[in-house]
Short mmCIF file of C-alpha atoms in Angstrom, two decimals:
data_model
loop_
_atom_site.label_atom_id
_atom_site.label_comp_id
_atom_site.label_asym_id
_atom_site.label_seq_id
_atom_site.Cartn_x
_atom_site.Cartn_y
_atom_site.Cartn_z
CA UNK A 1 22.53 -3.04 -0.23
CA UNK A 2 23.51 1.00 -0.49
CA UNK A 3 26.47 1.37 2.01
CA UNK A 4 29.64 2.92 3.20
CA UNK A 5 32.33 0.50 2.38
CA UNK A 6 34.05 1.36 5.54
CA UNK A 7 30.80 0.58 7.68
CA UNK A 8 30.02 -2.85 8.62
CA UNK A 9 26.44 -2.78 9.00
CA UNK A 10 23.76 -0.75 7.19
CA UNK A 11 22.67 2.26 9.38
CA UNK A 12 19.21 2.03 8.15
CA UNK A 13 18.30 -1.95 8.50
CA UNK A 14 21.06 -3.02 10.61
CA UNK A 15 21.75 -5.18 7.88
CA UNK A 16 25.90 -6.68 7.49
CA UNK A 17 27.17 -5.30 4.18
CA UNK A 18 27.85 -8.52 3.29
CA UNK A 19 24.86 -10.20 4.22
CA UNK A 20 23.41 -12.66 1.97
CA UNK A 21 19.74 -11.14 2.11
CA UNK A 22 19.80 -10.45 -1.25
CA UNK A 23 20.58 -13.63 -2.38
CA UNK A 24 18.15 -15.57 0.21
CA UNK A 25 16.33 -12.61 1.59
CA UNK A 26 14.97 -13.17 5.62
CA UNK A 27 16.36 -17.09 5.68
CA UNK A 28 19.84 -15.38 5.93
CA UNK A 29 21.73 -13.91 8.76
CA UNK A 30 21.20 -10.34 9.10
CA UNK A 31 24.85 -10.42 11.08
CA UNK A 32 26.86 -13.18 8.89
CA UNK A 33 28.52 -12.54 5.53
CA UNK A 34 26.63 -14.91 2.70
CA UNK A 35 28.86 -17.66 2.41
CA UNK A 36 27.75 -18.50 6.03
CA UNK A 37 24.35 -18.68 5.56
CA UNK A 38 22.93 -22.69 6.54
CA UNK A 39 21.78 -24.21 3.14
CA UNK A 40 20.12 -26.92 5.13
CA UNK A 41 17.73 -24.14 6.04
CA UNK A 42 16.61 -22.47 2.95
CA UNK A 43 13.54 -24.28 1.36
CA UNK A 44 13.61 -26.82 -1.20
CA UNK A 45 12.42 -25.27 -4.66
CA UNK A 46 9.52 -27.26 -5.98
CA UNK A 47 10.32 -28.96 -9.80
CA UNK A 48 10.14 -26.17 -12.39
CA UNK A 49 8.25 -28.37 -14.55
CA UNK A 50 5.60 -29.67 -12.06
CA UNK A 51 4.98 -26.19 -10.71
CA UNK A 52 4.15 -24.61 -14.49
CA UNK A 53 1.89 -27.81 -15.13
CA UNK A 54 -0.24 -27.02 -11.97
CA UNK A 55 -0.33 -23.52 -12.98
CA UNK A 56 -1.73 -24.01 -16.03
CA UNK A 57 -4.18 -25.92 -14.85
CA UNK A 58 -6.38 -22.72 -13.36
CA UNK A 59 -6.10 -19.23 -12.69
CA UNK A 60 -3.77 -18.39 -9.81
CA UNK A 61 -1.30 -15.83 -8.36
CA UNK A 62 0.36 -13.31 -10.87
CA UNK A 63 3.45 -11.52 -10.09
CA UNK A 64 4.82 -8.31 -11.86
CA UNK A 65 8.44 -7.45 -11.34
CA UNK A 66 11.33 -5.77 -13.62
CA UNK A 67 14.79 -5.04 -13.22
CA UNK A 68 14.44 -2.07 -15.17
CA UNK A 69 13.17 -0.36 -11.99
CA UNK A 70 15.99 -1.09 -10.28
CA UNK A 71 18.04 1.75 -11.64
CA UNK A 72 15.85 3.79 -10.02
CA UNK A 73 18.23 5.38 -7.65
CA UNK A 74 19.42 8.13 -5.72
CA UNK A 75 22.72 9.54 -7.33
CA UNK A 76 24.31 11.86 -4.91
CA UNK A 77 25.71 9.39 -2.40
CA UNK A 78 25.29 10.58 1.63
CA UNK A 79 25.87 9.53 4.91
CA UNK A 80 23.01 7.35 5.50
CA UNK A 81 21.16 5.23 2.22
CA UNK A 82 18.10 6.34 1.16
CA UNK A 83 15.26 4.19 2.55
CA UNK A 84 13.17 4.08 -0.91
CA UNK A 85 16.06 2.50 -2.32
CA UNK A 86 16.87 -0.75 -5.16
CA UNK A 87 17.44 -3.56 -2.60
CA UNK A 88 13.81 -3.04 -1.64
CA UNK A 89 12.91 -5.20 -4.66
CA UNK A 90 16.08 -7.48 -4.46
CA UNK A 91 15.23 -8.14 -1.01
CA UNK A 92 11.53 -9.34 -2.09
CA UNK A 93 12.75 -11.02 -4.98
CA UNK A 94 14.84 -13.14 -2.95
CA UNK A 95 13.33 -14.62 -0.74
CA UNK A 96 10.16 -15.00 -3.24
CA UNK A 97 12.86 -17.28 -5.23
CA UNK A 98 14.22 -18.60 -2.06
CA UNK A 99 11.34 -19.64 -0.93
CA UNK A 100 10.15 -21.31 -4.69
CA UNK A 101 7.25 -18.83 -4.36
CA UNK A 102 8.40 -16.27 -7.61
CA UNK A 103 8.92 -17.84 -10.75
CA UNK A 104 8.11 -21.21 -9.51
CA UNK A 105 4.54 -21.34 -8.25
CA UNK A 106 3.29 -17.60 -9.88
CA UNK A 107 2.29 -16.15 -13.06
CA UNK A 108 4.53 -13.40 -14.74
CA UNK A 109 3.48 -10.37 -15.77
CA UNK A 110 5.50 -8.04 -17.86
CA UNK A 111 5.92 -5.10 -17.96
CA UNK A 112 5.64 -1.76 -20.07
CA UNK A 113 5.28 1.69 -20.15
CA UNK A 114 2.09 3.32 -18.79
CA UNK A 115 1.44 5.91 -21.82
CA UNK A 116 0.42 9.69 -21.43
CA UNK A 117 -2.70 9.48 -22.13
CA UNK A 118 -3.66 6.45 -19.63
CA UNK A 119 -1.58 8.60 -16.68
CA UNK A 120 -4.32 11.08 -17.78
CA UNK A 121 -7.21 9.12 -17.80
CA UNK A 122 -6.84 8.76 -14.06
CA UNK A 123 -8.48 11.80 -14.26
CA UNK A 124 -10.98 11.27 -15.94
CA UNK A 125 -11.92 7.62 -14.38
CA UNK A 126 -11.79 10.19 -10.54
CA UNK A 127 -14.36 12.34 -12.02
CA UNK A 128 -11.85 15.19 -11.02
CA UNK A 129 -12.77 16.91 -14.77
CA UNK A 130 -16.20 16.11 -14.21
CA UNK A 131 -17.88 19.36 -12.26
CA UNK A 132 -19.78 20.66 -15.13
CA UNK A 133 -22.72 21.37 -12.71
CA UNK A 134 -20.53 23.81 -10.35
CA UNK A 135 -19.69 27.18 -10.92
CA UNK A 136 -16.36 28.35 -12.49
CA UNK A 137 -15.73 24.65 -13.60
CA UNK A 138 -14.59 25.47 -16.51
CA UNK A 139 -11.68 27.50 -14.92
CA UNK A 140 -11.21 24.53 -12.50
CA UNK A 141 -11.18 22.19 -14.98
CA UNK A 142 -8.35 24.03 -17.39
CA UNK A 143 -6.20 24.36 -13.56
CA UNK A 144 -6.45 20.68 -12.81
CA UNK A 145 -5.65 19.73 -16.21
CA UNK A 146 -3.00 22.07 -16.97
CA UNK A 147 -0.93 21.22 -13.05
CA UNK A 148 -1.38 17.29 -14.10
CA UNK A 149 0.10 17.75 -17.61
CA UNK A 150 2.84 19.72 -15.66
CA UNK A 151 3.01 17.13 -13.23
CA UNK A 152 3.46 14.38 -15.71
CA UNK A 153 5.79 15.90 -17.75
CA UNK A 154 8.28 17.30 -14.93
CA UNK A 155 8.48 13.31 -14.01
CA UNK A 156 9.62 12.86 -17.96
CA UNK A 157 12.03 15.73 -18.22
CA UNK A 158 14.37 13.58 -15.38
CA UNK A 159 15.07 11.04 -18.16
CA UNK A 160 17.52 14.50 -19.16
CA UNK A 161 19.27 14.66 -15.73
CA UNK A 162 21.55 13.10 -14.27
CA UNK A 163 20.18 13.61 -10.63
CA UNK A 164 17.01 15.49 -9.39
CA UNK A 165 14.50 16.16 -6.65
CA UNK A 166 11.28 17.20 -6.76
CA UNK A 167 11.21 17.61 -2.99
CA UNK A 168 13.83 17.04 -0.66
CA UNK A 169 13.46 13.50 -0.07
CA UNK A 170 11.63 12.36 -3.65
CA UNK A 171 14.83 12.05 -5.98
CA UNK A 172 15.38 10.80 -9.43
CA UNK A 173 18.02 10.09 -12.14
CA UNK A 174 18.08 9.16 -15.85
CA UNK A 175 15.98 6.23 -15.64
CA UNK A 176 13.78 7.33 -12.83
CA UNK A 177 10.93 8.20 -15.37
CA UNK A 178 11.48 4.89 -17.07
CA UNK A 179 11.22 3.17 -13.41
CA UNK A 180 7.45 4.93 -13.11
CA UNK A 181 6.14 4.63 -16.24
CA UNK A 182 7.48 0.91 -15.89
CA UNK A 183 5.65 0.45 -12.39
CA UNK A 184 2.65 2.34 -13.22
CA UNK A 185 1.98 0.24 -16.65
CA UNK A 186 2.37 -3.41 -14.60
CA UNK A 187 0.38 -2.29 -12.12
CA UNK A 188 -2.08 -1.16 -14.89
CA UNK A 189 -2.24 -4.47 -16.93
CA UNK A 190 -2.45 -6.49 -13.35
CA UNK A 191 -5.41 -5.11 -12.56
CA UNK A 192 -6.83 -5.85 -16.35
CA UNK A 193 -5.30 -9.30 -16.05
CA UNK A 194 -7.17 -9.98 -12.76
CA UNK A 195 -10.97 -8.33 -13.27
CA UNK A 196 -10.97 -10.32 -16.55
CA UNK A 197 -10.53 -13.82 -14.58
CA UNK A 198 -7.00 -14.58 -16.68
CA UNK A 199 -5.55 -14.97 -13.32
CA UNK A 200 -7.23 -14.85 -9.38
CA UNK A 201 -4.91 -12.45 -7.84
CA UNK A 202 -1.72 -10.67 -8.17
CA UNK A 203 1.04 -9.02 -6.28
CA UNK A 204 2.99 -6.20 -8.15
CA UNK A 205 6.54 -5.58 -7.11
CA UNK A 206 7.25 -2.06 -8.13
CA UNK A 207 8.69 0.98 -7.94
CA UNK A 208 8.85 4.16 -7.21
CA UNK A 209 5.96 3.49 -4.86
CA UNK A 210 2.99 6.06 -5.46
CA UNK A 211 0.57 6.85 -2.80
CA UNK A 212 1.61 10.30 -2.04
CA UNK A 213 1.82 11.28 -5.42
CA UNK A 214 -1.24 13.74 -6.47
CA UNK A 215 -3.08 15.48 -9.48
CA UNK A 216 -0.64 18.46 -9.14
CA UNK A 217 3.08 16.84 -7.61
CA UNK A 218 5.53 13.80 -6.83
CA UNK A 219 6.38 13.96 -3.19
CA UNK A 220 6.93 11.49 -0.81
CA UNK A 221 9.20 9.10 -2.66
CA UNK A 222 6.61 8.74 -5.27
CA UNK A 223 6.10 9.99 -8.98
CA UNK A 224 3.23 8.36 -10.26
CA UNK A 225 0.03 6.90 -8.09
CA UNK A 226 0.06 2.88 -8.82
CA UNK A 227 -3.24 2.36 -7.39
CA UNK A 228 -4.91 5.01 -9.06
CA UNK A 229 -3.86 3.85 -12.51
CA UNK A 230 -4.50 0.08 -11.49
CA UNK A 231 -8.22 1.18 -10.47
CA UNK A 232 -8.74 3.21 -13.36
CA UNK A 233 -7.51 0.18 -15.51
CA UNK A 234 -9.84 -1.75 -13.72
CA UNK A 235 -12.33 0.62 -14.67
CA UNK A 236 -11.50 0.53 -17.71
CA UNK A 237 -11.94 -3.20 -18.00
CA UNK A 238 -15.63 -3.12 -16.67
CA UNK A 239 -15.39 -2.23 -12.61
CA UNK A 240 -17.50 0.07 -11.43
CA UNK A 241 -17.09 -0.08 -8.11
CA UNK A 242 -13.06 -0.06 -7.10
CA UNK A 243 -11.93 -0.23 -3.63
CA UNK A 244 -8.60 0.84 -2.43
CA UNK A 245 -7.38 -0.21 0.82
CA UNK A 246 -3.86 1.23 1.78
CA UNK A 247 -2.14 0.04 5.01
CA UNK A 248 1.00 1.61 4.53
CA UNK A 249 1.89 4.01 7.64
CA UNK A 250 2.22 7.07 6.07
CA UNK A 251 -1.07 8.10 4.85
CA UNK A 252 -2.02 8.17 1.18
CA UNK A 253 -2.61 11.86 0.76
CA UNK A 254 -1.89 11.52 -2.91
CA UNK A 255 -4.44 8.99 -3.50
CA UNK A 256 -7.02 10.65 -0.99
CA UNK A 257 -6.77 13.79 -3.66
CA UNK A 258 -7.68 11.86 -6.73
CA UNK A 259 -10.53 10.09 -5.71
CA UNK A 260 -12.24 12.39 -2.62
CA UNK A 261 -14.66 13.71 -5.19
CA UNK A 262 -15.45 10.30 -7.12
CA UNK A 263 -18.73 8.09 -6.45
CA UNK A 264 -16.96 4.97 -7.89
CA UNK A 265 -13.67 4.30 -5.95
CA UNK A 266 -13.92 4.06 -2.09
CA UNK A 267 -11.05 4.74 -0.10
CA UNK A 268 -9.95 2.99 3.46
CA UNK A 269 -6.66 4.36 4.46
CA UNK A 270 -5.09 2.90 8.16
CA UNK A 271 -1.85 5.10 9.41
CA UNK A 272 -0.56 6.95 11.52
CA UNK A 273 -1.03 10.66 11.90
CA UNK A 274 -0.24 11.67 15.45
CA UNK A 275 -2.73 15.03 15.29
CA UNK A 276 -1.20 15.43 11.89
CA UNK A 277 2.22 15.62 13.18
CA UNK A 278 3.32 12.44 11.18
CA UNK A 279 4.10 12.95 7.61
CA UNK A 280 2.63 13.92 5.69
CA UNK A 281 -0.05 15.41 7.89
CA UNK A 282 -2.79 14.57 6.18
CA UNK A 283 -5.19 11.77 7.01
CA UNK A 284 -7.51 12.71 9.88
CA UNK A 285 -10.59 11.16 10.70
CA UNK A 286 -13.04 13.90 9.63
CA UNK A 287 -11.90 13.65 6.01
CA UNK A 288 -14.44 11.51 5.08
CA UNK A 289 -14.58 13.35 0.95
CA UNK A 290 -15.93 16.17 -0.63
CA UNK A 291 -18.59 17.91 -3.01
CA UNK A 292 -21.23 14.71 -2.47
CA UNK A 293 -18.79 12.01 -2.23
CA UNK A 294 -18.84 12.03 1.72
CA UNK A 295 -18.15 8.58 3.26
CA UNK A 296 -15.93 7.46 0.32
CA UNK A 297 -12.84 8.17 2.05
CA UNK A 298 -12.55 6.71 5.36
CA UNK A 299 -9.27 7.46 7.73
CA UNK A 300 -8.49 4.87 10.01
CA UNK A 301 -5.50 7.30 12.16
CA UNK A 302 -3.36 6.29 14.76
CA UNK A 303 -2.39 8.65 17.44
CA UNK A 304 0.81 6.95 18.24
CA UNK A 305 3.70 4.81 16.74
CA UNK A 306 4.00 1.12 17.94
CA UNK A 307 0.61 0.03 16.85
CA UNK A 308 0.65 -3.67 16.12
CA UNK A 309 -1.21 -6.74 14.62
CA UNK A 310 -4.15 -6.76 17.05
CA UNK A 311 -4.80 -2.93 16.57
CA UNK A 312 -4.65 -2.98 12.65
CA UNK A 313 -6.93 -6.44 12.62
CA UNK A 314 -9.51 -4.80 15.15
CA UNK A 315 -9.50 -1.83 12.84
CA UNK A 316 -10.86 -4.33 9.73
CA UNK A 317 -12.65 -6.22 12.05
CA UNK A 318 -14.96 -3.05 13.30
CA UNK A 319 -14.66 -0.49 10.23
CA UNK A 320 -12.93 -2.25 7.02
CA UNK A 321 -14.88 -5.29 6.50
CA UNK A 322 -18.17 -4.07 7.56
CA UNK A 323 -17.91 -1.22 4.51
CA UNK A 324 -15.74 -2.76 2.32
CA UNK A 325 -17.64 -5.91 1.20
CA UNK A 326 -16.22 -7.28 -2.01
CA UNK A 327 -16.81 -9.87 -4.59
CA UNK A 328 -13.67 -9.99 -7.15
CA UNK A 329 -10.08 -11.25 -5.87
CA UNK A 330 -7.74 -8.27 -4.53
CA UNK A 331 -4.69 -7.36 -6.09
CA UNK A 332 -1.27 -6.13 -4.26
CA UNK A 333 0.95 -2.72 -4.49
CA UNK A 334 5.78 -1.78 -1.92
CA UNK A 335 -5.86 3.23 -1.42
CA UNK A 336 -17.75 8.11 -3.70
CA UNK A 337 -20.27 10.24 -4.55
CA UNK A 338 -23.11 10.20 -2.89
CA UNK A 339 -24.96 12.44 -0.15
CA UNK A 340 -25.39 10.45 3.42
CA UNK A 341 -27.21 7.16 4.46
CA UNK A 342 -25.04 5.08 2.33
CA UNK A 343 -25.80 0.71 3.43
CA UNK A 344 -22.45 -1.42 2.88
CA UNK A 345 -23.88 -3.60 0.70
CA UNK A 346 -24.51 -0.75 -1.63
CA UNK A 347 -21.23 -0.06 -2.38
CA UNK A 348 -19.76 -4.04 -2.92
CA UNK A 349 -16.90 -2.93 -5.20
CA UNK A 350 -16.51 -5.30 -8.09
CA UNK A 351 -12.36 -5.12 -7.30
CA UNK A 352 -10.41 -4.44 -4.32
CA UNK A 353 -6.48 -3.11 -4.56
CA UNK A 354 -4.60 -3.39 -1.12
CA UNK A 355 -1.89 -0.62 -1.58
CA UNK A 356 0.15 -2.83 -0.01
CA UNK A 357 3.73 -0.28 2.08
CA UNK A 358 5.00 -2.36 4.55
CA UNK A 359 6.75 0.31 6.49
CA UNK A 360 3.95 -0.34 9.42
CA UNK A 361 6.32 -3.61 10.21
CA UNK A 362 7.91 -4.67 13.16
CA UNK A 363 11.63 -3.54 12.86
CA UNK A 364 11.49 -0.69 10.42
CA UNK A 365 12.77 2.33 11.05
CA UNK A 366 10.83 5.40 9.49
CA UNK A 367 6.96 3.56 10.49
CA UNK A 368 8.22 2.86 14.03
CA UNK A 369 4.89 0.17 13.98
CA UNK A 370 4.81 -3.74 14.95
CA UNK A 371 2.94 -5.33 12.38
CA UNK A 372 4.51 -8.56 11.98
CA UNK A 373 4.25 -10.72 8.56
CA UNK A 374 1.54 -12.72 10.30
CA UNK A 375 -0.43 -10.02 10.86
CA UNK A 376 -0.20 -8.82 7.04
CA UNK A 377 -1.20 -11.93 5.99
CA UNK A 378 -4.32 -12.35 8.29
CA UNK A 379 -5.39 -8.85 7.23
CA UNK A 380 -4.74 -10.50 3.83
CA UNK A 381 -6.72 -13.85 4.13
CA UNK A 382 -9.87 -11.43 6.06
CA UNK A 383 -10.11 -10.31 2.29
CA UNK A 384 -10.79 -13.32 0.51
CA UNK A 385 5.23 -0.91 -0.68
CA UNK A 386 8.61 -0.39 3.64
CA UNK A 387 11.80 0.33 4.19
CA UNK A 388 13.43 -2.46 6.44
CA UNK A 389 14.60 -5.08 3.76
CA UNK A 390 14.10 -8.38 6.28
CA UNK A 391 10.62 -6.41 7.59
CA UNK A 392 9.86 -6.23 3.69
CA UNK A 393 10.49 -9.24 2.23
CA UNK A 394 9.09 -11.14 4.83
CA UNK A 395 5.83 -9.75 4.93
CA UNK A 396 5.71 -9.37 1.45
CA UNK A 397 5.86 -13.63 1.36
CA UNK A 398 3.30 -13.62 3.66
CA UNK A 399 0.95 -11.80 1.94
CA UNK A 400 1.97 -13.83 -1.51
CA UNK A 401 1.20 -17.25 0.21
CA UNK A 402 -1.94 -16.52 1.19
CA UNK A 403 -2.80 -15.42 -3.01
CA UNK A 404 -1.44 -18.87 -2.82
CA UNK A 405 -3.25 -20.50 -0.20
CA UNK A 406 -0.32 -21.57 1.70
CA UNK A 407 -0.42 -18.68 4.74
CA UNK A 408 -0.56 -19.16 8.31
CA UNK A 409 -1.91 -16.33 9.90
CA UNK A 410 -2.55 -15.55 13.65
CA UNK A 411 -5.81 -16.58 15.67
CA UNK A 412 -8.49 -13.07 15.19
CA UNK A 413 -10.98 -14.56 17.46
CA UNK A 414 -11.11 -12.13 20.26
CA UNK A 415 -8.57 -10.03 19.65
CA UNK A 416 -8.22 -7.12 21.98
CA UNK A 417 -7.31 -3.88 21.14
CA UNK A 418 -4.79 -1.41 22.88
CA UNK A 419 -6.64 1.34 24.31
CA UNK A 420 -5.23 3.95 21.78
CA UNK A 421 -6.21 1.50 18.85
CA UNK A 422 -9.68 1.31 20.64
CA UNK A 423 -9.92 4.64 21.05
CA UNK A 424 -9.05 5.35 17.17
CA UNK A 425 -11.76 2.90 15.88
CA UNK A 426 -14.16 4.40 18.35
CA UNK A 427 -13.42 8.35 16.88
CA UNK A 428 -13.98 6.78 13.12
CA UNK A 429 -16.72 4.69 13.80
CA UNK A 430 -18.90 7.93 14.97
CA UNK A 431 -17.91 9.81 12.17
CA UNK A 432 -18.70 7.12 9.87
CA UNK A 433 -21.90 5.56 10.53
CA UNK A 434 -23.41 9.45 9.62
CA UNK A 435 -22.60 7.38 6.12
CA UNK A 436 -22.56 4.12 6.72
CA UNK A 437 -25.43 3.24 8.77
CA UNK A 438 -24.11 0.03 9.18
CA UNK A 439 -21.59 0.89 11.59
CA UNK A 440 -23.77 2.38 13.89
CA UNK A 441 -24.44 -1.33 15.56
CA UNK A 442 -20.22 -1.87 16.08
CA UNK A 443 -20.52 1.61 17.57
CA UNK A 444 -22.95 0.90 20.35
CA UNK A 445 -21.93 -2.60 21.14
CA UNK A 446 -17.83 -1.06 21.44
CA UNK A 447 -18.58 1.74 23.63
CA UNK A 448 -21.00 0.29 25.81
CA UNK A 449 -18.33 -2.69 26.40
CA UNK A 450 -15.39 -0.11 26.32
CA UNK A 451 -16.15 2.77 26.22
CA UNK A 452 -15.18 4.01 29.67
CA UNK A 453 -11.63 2.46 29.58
CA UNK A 454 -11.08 3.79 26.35
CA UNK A 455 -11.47 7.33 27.28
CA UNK A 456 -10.20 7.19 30.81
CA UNK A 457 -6.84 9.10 31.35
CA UNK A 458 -5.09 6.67 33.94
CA UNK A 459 -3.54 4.01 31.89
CA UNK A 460 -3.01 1.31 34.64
CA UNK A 461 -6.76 -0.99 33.76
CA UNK A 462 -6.33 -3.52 32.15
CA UNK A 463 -9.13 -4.67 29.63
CA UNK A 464 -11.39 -7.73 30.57
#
């Protein structure tokens, strides 16, 4: 990991220097130096052989990953490591290996770079060029075009320089362009791979991560938007319905911008937002899209940090699952138009990307959430990236098992929600059932059992 070498312990994870959690990822001691980790402890690694003879048997879990992105890295050294740093992957890859998960029991992907024109086609697969009916769309259309070129071609230009930023904290070096194009092109032929049945489901390690990164800018750590290339490429492969779900805590602004206007790629975004003091601002619950597309983007926001596994499985519980029906296997990142009086079973996408940050975690330091790897996985398993390396790789196995079928995940039967969380899913549930009539039932049924606690100002009653 990125440190000091006169500092014992990493200021951002906590992490000893010489830990061995790149080696063995969360099965070693976060306090210990690596030769003192137990091997009696790590898992045993399945036979090689067996494992590729049960794989090719039937389709199963694919995993993209490339040490290429790696040198993706922030040049000018400070006082504290960048949190959207290399060991993010190591860390995954580690205990993935560790564990006999990654090679052993998953498909490889490789990977390559995403070409111009397909980083422009997520344009086209938005509908963002597609206003022919408005006026001054042909102005509009020349703008938007002429920032994304821009856009795409500031990212290239870095491959020049030897260090960079295109906003304070979104940095990048001589291979940083490489890294994107590298992330956004796996994530691309995943989602191919998947809606074509050569494999069930898939988990791409990349980065830079991507879903702050817009039609006009990189910001946010991110250069390139992964799920918006993986759903056009789905797209592309015969989807027409694509829905994103993105659980990372900072909210996808980037992705929110491509898609708001398009009538074939919903987007569910949970984070937190704080009254839009929580970066990047963006993410409240009355963005619900734009120009027709209202009720294709649906903001789940919390109003303070902390939030945990029962809040974020209450959330799909009451608003996720009852829109988001789906019929195709998802597939793993770290997410329109039509008028009102919309029925869930009218959209039922044909593929379902999980933008997967896990920087809602317990123990990380920039989400400040609780979600623990159990709580990833059961929001994974309802279906069918973070900045702490032991919050990330962790949850990032859980996730992968249950692709697998191997996950345990907590007990969702009756799970009570704090009375922020409940108060959250109340605001979006009224906002959304103008669209989704559906929700209208969860609405009723929730206030009229909670309602009164939920908006009551004392915080002392406890819920029954």
């Amino acid at each position: 990991m990125v440190n000091v070498e006169d500092i014992g312990n990493c200021e951002v994870c906590g992490e000893h220097r010489e830990s061995g959690i790149l080696r063995h990822g969360f099965f070693a001691s976060p306090y210990l130096p690596v030769e003192d980790v137990n091997q009696e402890e790590l898992p045993v690694t399945e036979n090689s052989e067996d494992s590729c003879k049960q794989s090719s048997l039937s389709p199963s879990t694919a995993v993209g990953l490339d040490e290429r992105m790696l040198l993706h890295a922030e040049v000018v050294m400070k006082s504290h490591p960048h949190p959207e740093r290399p060991d993010r992957l190591r860390a995954i890859a580690a205990i993935l290996a560790t564990a006999g998960i990654f090679p052993a029991k998953c498909h490889s992907i490789p990977a390559r770079e995403i070409t111009k024109e397909e980083l422009q086609m997520v344009l086209q697969s938005a509908k963002i060029l597609d206003f022919c009916s408005h006026i001054f769309s042909n102005f509009l259309n020349a703008s938007i075009l002429r920032s994304t070129l821009e856009n795409i071609e500031a990212v290239d230009i870095t491959r020049l320089m030897l260090a960079s930023y295109f906003t304070p904290d979104t940095y990048a070096n001589e291979h940083s362009a490489c890294a994107a194009r590298l992330a956004a092109g796996l994530c691309a032929d995943l989602a191919s791979a998947i809606y074509s049945g050569r494999v069930k489901n898939g988990f791409a390690l990349v980065r830079p991560p991507g879903h702050h990164a817009g039609v006009k800018q990189a910001m946010g750590f991110c250069l390139h938007n992964n799920a918006a290339i993986a759903a056009s490429a789905a797209e592309a492969a015969g989807a027409k319905k694509v829905l994103i779900v993105d659980w990372g805590v900072h909210h996808g602004n980037g992705t929110q911008e491509i898609f708001e206007r398009s009538k074939s790629v919903l987007y569910i975004s949970l984070h937190r937002h704080e009254d839009g003091r929580f970066y990047p601002g963006t993410g409240a619950a009355d963005e619900v899209g734009s120009m027709g597309a209202e009720g294709y983007c649906v903001n789940i926001p919390w109003s303070r940090g902390g939030v945990g596994d029962k809040d974020y499985i209450f959330a799909f519980e009451q608003v996720v699952l009852p829109i988001g029906v789906f019929r195709k296997q998802p597939f793993y990142l770290p997410s329109e138009d039509l008028p009102c009086c919309i029925g869930a079973l009218d959209f039922n996408p044909d593929f379902t990307i999980i933008s997967a940050g896990f920087d809602a975690a317990r123990g990380d330091p920039l989400g400040c959430c609780d979600v623990t790897p159990a709580g990833y996985a059961s929001m994974t398993q309802m279906w069918s990236a973070f900045y702490n390396l032991r919050s990330i790789s962790s949850s990032a196995t859980a996730v992968i098992k249950v692709g697998l079928g191997e996950s345990h995940v907590i007990d969702i039967d009756n799970i009570v929600p704090s009375k922020s969380g409940l108060r959250s899913v109340l605001d979006v549930l009224k906002i959304q059932m103008n669209f989704w009539p559906t929700l209208e039932t969860n609405f009723t049924k929730l206030h009229s059992k909670w309602g009164s606690y939920a908006f009551q100002d004392t915080t002392s009653v406890s819920l029954k």
